[in-house]
GROMACS .gro file of C-alpha atoms in nm:
model
  313
    1ILE     CA    1  15.944   5.534   9.703
    2LEU     CA    2  15.975   5.737   9.382
    3GLY     CA    3  15.668   5.558   9.245
    4VAL     CA    4  15.471   5.649   9.559
    5ALA     CA    5  15.575   6.015   9.522
    6ILE     CA    6  15.462   6.024   9.158
    7ILE     CA    7  15.127   5.866   9.246
    8PHE     CA    8  15.083   6.116   9.531
    9LEU     CA    9  15.146   6.407   9.291
   10PHE     CA   10  14.889   6.286   9.038
   11SER     CA   11  14.634   6.210   9.312
   12PHE     CA   12  14.671   6.566   9.439
   13THR     CA   13  14.640   6.709   9.087
   14GLY     CA   14  14.322   6.509   9.026
   15THR     CA   15  14.153   6.649   9.338
   16ILE     CA   16  14.259   7.008   9.266
   17LEU     CA   17  14.149   7.017   8.900
   18PRO     CA   18  13.768   7.022   8.955
   19ILE     CA   19  13.808   7.289   9.225
   20ILE     CA   20  13.988   7.512   8.975
   21LEU     CA   21  13.730   7.443   8.703
   22LYS     CA   22  13.415   7.447   8.919
   23LYS     CA   23  13.286   7.767   8.755
   24ASN     CA   24  13.371   7.644   8.407
   25ILE     CA   25  13.093   7.538   8.171
   26LEU     CA   26  13.265   7.200   8.144
   27PHE     CA   27  13.216   7.123   8.514
   28GLY     CA   28  12.896   6.923   8.452
   29SER     CA   29  13.080   6.698   8.207
   30ILE     CA   30  13.374   6.663   8.447
   31LYS     CA   31  13.137   6.565   8.727
   32ILE     CA   32  12.955   6.301   8.523
   33PHE     CA   33  13.290   6.169   8.397
   34GLY     CA   34  13.388   6.130   8.762
   35VAL     CA   35  13.071   5.936   8.836
   36GLY     CA   36  13.163   5.697   8.554
   37ILE     CA   37  13.505   5.656   8.717
   38ILE     CA   38  13.347   5.570   9.054
   39VAL     CA   39  13.107   5.316   8.900
   40GLY     CA   40  13.396   5.159   8.708
   41VAL     CA   41  13.608   5.141   9.024
   42ALA     CA   42  13.324   4.976   9.216
   43PHE     CA   43  13.256   4.703   8.959
   44ILE     CA   44  13.594   4.650   8.792
   45HIS     CA   45  13.851   4.732   9.061
   46MET     CA   46  13.670   4.623   9.377
   47LEU     CA   47  13.380   4.381   9.318
   48ILE     CA   48  13.546   4.148   9.066
   49PRO     CA   49  13.890   4.134   9.238
   50GLY     CA   50  13.721   4.084   9.575
   51ASP     CA   51  13.520   3.791   9.438
   52GLN     CA   52  13.834   3.641   9.286
   53LEU     CA   53  14.007   3.661   9.624
   54LEU     CA   54  13.722   3.482   9.802
   55ILE     CA   55  13.722   3.189   9.557
   56SER     CA   56  14.101   3.164   9.522
   57ASN     CA   57  14.290   2.854   9.631
   58ASN     CA   58  14.414   3.011   9.954
   59SER     CA   59  14.087   3.173  10.062
   60PRO     CA   60  13.901   3.051  10.374
   61HIS     CA   61  13.711   2.722  10.339
   62PHE     CA   62  13.383   2.902  10.419
   63PHE     CA   63  13.403   3.105  10.096
   64LYS     CA   64  13.592   2.867   9.870
   65GLU     CA   65  13.401   2.544   9.936
   66GLU     CA   66  13.081   2.611  10.131
   67HIS     CA   67  12.967   2.945   9.985
   68PRO     CA   68  13.153   3.020   9.659
   69HIS     CA   69  12.887   3.275   9.555
   70PHE     CA   70  12.888   3.472   9.880
   71CYS     CA   71  13.004   3.778   9.688
   72GLY     CA   72  12.645   3.872   9.604
   73ALA     CA   73  12.544   3.871   9.970
   74LEU     CA   74  12.836   4.099  10.061
   75VAL     CA   75  12.745   4.347   9.786
   76ILE     CA   76  12.388   4.359   9.920
   77ILE     CA   77  12.526   4.421  10.269
   78GLY     CA   78  12.716   4.722  10.135
   79ILE     CA   79  12.408   4.853   9.950
   80ILE     CA   80  12.182   4.805  10.255
   81PHE     CA   81  12.438   4.979  10.476
   82ALA     CA   82  12.458   5.282  10.244
   83HIS     CA   83  12.078   5.300  10.211
   84LEU     CA   84  12.025   5.265  10.587
   85ILE     CA   85  12.274   5.543  10.660
   86GLN     CA   86  12.100   5.766  10.405
   87VAL     CA   87  11.750   5.702  10.547
   88LEU     CA   88  11.856   5.755  10.910
   89THR     CA   89  12.062   6.067  10.845
   90SER     CA   90  11.789   6.214  10.624
   91HIS     CA   91  11.532   6.163  10.901
   92ILE     CA   92  11.762   6.315  11.164
   93LEU     CA   93  11.843   6.613  10.942
   94GLN     CA   94  11.477   6.681  10.863
   95THR     CA   95  11.386   6.663  11.232
   96LYS     CA   96  11.664   6.905  11.329
   97VAL     CA   97  11.579   7.152  11.053
   98VAL     CA   98  11.208   7.146  11.143
   99LYS     CA   99  11.288   7.219  11.509
  100LYS     CA  100  11.530   7.494  11.413
  101LYS     CA  101  11.287   7.655  11.168
  102GLY     CA  102  11.008   7.642  11.424
  103LYS     CA  103  11.213   7.862  11.657
  104GLU     CA  104  11.323   8.116  11.394
  105PRO     CA  105  11.132   8.444  11.367
  106VAL     CA  106  10.958   8.555  11.047
  107VAL     CA  107  10.894   8.925  10.971
  108TYR     CA  108  10.539   8.998  10.856
  109ASN     CA  109  10.573   9.301  10.629
  110ASP     CA  110  10.220   9.438  10.662
  111THR     CA  111  10.235   9.479  11.040
  112GLU     CA  112  10.618   9.498  11.077
  113LYS     CA  113  10.601   9.252  11.367
  114THR     CA  114  10.838   8.964  11.433
  115LEU     CA  115  10.649   8.639  11.443
  116SER     CA  116  10.730   8.272  11.480
  117ILE     CA  117  10.642   8.041  11.194
  118GLY     CA  118  10.390   7.873  11.418
  119SER     CA  119  10.200   8.202  11.464
  120ILE     CA  120  10.124   8.255  11.094
  121LYS     CA  121   9.792   8.084  11.148
  122ASP     CA  122   9.699   8.341  11.415
  123ILE     CA  123   9.773   8.624  11.172
  124SER     CA  124   9.557   8.468  10.903
  125GLU     CA  125   9.262   8.463  11.141
  126SER     CA  126   9.300   8.828  11.242
  127ARG     CA  127   9.375   8.985  10.901
  128PRO     CA  128   9.159   9.024  10.589
  129SER     CA  129   9.153   8.700  10.393
  130THR     CA  130   9.260   8.838  10.053
  131SER     CA  131   9.589   8.996  10.154
  132VAL     CA  132   9.683   8.757  10.433
  133THR     CA  133   9.638   8.441  10.225
  134THR     CA  134   9.891   8.559   9.968
  135THR     CA  135  10.145   8.665  10.229
  136THR     CA  136  10.108   8.345  10.430
  137THR     CA  137  10.146   8.132  10.118
  138GLU     CA  138  10.459   8.318  10.018
  139LEU     CA  139  10.607   8.273  10.364
  140CYS     CA  140  10.524   7.902  10.372
  141CYS     CA  141  10.662   7.842  10.022
  142LEU     CA  142  10.981   8.030  10.106
  143ASP     CA  143  11.024   7.834  10.427
  144GLU     CA  144  10.959   7.502  10.251
  145LYS     CA  145  11.211   7.587   9.980
  146ASP     CA  146  11.478   7.677  10.237
  147PHE     CA  147  11.398   7.356  10.425
  148ASP     CA  148  11.440   7.142  10.113
  149ASN     CA  149  11.766   7.315  10.020
  150ILE     CA  150  11.917   7.261  10.364
  151VAL     CA  151  11.817   6.893  10.380
  152ASP     CA  152  11.933   6.831  10.021
  153LYS     CA  153  12.269   6.990  10.096
  154ARG     CA  154  12.319   6.781  10.410
  155GLU     CA  155  12.216   6.460  10.231
  156LYS     CA  156  12.470   6.527   9.954
  157GLN     CA  157  12.736   6.572  10.220
  158ILE     CA  158  12.645   6.236  10.377
  159VAL     CA  159  12.668   6.073  10.032
  160PHE     CA  160  13.013   6.226   9.987
  161TYR     CA  161  13.131   6.094  10.324
  162LEU     CA  162  13.023   5.740  10.231
  163VAL     CA  163  13.191   5.761   9.890
  164GLU     CA  164  13.509   5.905  10.041
  165LEU     CA  165  13.519   5.630  10.305
  166SER     CA  166  13.479   5.353  10.047
  167VAL     CA  167  13.740   5.502   9.813
  168ALA     CA  168  13.982   5.556  10.102
  169ILE     CA  169  13.955   5.189  10.201
  170HIS     CA  170  14.006   5.089   9.839
  171SER     CA  171  14.310   5.317   9.801
  172LEU     CA  172  14.462   5.183  10.122
  173LEU     CA  173  14.431   4.824   9.998
  174ILE     CA  174  14.573   4.914   9.656
  175GLY     CA  175  14.863   5.097   9.819
  176PHE     CA  176  14.933   4.799  10.044
  177ALA     CA  177  14.941   4.566   9.743
  178PHE     CA  178  15.166   4.815   9.561
  179GLY     CA  179  15.410   4.815   9.851
  180LEU     CA  180  15.425   4.434   9.844
  181SER     CA  181  15.486   4.418   9.466
  182ASN     CA  182  15.805   4.287   9.310
  183VAL     CA  183  16.053   4.538   9.170
  184ASN     CA  184  15.998   4.399   8.818
  185LYS     CA  185  15.633   4.511   8.821
  186ILE     CA  186  15.680   4.852   8.985
  187ILE     CA  187  15.706   5.058   8.664
  188GLN     CA  188  15.397   4.901   8.507
  189LEU     CA  189  15.195   4.935   8.829
  190THR     CA  190  15.307   5.294   8.883
  191PHE     CA  191  15.195   5.390   8.533
  192ALA     CA  192  14.853   5.228   8.584
  193LEU     CA  193  14.801   5.370   8.934
  194VAL     CA  194  14.896   5.722   8.820
  195PHE     CA  195  14.598   5.722   8.582
  196HIS     CA  196  14.378   5.541   8.832
  197GLN     CA  197  14.440   5.790   9.113
  198PHE     CA  198  14.426   6.094   8.886
  199PHE     CA  199  14.083   6.014   8.742
  200GLU     CA  200  13.949   5.887   9.073
  201GLY     CA  201  14.067   6.213   9.232
  202ILE     CA  202  13.865   6.406   8.973
  203ALA     CA  203  13.561   6.196   9.065
  204ILE     CA  204  13.598   6.247   9.440
  205SER     CA  205  13.653   6.621   9.407
  206SER     CA  206  13.353   6.662   9.173
  207ILE     CA  207  13.122   6.485   9.417
  208PHE     CA  208  13.269   6.693   9.699
  209LEU     CA  209  13.190   7.020   9.518
  210GLU     CA  210  12.833   6.901   9.455
  211ALA     CA  211  12.788   6.874   9.835
  212LYS     CA  212  12.856   7.252   9.865
  213PHE     CA  213  13.083   7.261  10.167
  214THR     CA  214  13.147   7.623  10.267
  215ARG     CA  215  13.446   7.605  10.504
  216ILE     CA  216  13.807   7.544  10.407
  217LYS     CA  217  13.856   7.255  10.653
  218PRO     CA  218  13.646   7.001  10.454
  219TYR     CA  219  13.849   7.089  10.143
  220LEU     CA  220  14.175   7.013  10.324
  221VAL     CA  221  14.038   6.691  10.473
  222MET     CA  222  13.910   6.570  10.134
  223ILE     CA  223  14.238   6.642   9.954
  224GLY     CA  224  14.455   6.510  10.236
  225LEU     CA  225  14.258   6.191  10.297
  226TYR     CA  226  14.246   6.095   9.931
  227THR     CA  227  14.606   6.180   9.842
  228LEU     CA  228  14.759   6.019  10.152
  229THR     CA  229  14.570   5.687  10.179
  230LEU     CA  230  14.743   5.510   9.890
  231PRO     CA  231  15.096   5.626   9.990
  232LEU     CA  232  15.018   5.523  10.349
  233GLY     CA  233  14.913   5.177  10.236
  234ALA     CA  234  15.223   5.154  10.016
  235PHE     CA  235  15.458   5.239  10.303
  236ILE     CA  236  15.287   4.982  10.525
  237GLY     CA  237  15.332   4.726  10.248
  238ILE     CA  238  15.701   4.812  10.211
  239ILE     CA  239  15.758   4.782  10.586
  240VAL     CA  240  15.591   4.440  10.622
  241ARG     CA  241  15.701   4.303  10.283
  242GLU     CA  242  15.954   4.060  10.425
  243SER     CA  243  15.731   3.917  10.697
  244PHE     CA  244  15.391   3.932  10.526
  245ASN     CA  245  15.242   3.606  10.402
  246ASP     CA  246  15.015   3.689  10.108
  247ASP     CA  247  14.886   3.330  10.109
  248ASP     CA  248  14.733   3.363  10.456
  249SER     CA  249  14.366   3.266  10.429
  250ALA     CA  250  14.247   3.508  10.698
  251SER     CA  251  14.405   3.815  10.533
  252ILE     CA  252  14.271   3.708  10.192
  253GLY     CA  253  13.920   3.666  10.332
  254ILE     CA  254  13.926   4.002  10.510
  255GLN     CA  255  14.058   4.188  10.206
  256GLY     CA  256  13.801   4.027   9.977
  257CYS     CA  257  13.508   4.101  10.210
  258VAL     CA  258  13.613   4.463  10.269
  259ASP     CA  259  13.657   4.527   9.896
  260ILE     CA  260  13.318   4.378   9.807
  261ILE     CA  261  13.123   4.556  10.082
  262ALA     CA  262  13.290   4.886   9.991
  263SER     CA  263  13.197   4.826   9.626
  264GLY     CA  264  12.832   4.785   9.729
  265ILE     CA  265  12.845   5.124   9.904
  266LEU     CA  266  12.995   5.287   9.595
  267ILE     CA  267  12.748   5.121   9.357
  268TYR     CA  268  12.447   5.244   9.555
  269ASP     CA  269  12.576   5.597   9.612
  270SER     CA  270  12.708   5.652   9.260
  271LEU     CA  271  12.398   5.521   9.079
  272ALA     CA  272  12.107   5.588   9.317
  273ASN     CA  273  12.224   5.910   9.481
  274ILE     CA  274  12.451   6.081   9.228
  275LEU     CA  275  12.377   5.972   8.870
  276SER     CA  276  12.001   5.940   8.924
  277HIS     CA  277  11.973   6.282   9.089
  278HIS     CA  278  12.193   6.441   8.823
  279THR     CA  279  11.977   6.314   8.536
  280ASP     CA  280  11.659   6.420   8.718
  281SER     CA  281  11.767   6.772   8.814
  282LYS     CA  282  11.622   7.098   8.680
  283ILE     CA  283  11.949   7.178   8.503
  284TRP     CA  284  11.945   6.842   8.324
  285ASN     CA  285  11.581   6.879   8.220
  286THR     CA  286  11.649   7.217   8.058
  287MET     CA  287  11.951   7.093   7.859
  288SER     CA  288  11.943   7.034   7.487
  289ILE     CA  289  11.973   6.678   7.360
  290GLY     CA  290  12.324   6.757   7.237
  291LYS     CA  291  12.450   6.864   7.581
  292LYS     CA  292  12.288   6.559   7.739
  293ALA     CA  293  12.461   6.336   7.484
  294ILE     CA  294  12.798   6.497   7.562
  295GLN     CA  295  12.756   6.441   7.935
  296MET     CA  296  12.647   6.079   7.893
  297PHE     CA  297  12.945   6.023   7.662
  298CYS     CA  298  13.167   6.154   7.944
  299PHE     CA  299  13.001   5.908   8.184
  300TYR     CA  300  13.067   5.615   7.950
  301LEU     CA  301  13.420   5.742   7.890
  302GLY     CA  302  13.483   5.726   8.265
  303LEU     CA  303  13.368   5.364   8.269
  304PHE     CA  304  13.589   5.283   7.971
  305MET     CA  305  13.895   5.447   8.129
  306MET     CA  306  13.862   5.231   8.442
  307ALA     CA  307  13.819   4.919   8.229
  308LEU     CA  308  14.129   5.012   8.029
  309ILE     CA  309  14.337   5.082   8.339
  310ASN     CA  310  14.230   4.746   8.482
  311THR     CA  311  14.412   4.571   8.196
  312TRP     CA  312  14.740   4.729   8.314
  313ILE     CA  313  14.711   4.656   8.686
   0.00000   0.00000   0.00000
């Protein structure tokens, strides 16, 4: 129980730190370090252990004998799921924003009349071409920019939800395994999980801040969900420790499949949606080569930290 409390404290600290430092010049490096953590968790702490579970001696016959390389298919399922969610939500968001923008009034300065966006064309036909063309273009560009910003913000929030869901599942499984552990291994596991949860908390919080939530409720949900999932899994493990059969083939198969599918979600979101967008942003393109090198070093450091922690777990 003391080990769970210590892990909870460090998980909470990890999520709070980026929020405190979000206006600091180091935030970009902290964020990219967090992305490295997430990628490392996906490959090292979820994909590989999940594959090892599916080909272990006590795994279901379907995975162990008939399809020993089924891990790849499960990763693809996770990637396809994440991509499908992104495509569908992006389409829905764009449709909603277009409908909303079409109903909003726009003030035309020259005539001081309130007009709908759809009536700009009517103005252009009734006003002199030289002045109206400029005003109409400015209005359209402004509206398009607002549209892109709204959709981009919502898409980043969807990405965060998927990452948070995958990490929460992973933390729950780790906590459950921690609760089932022998007393002799508790100190070593606690030490490793303290670092694991702290750095992963930094990663989750950094991605959360990138999504630009404005209300306090999402902050509380993010912090609460991340900090409580591992302790919850640990308490469940402690409760069922005496009756749980860790050699049961069904439980091994389920745990392995869930871990691998969740890793596919994290791999897609961290690389395709977060890292790729970060290194293709306007801020990144205006950076000096030195600042880019520092941020990429932080990304690789995050990967290395997860690899190092994996040797202790």
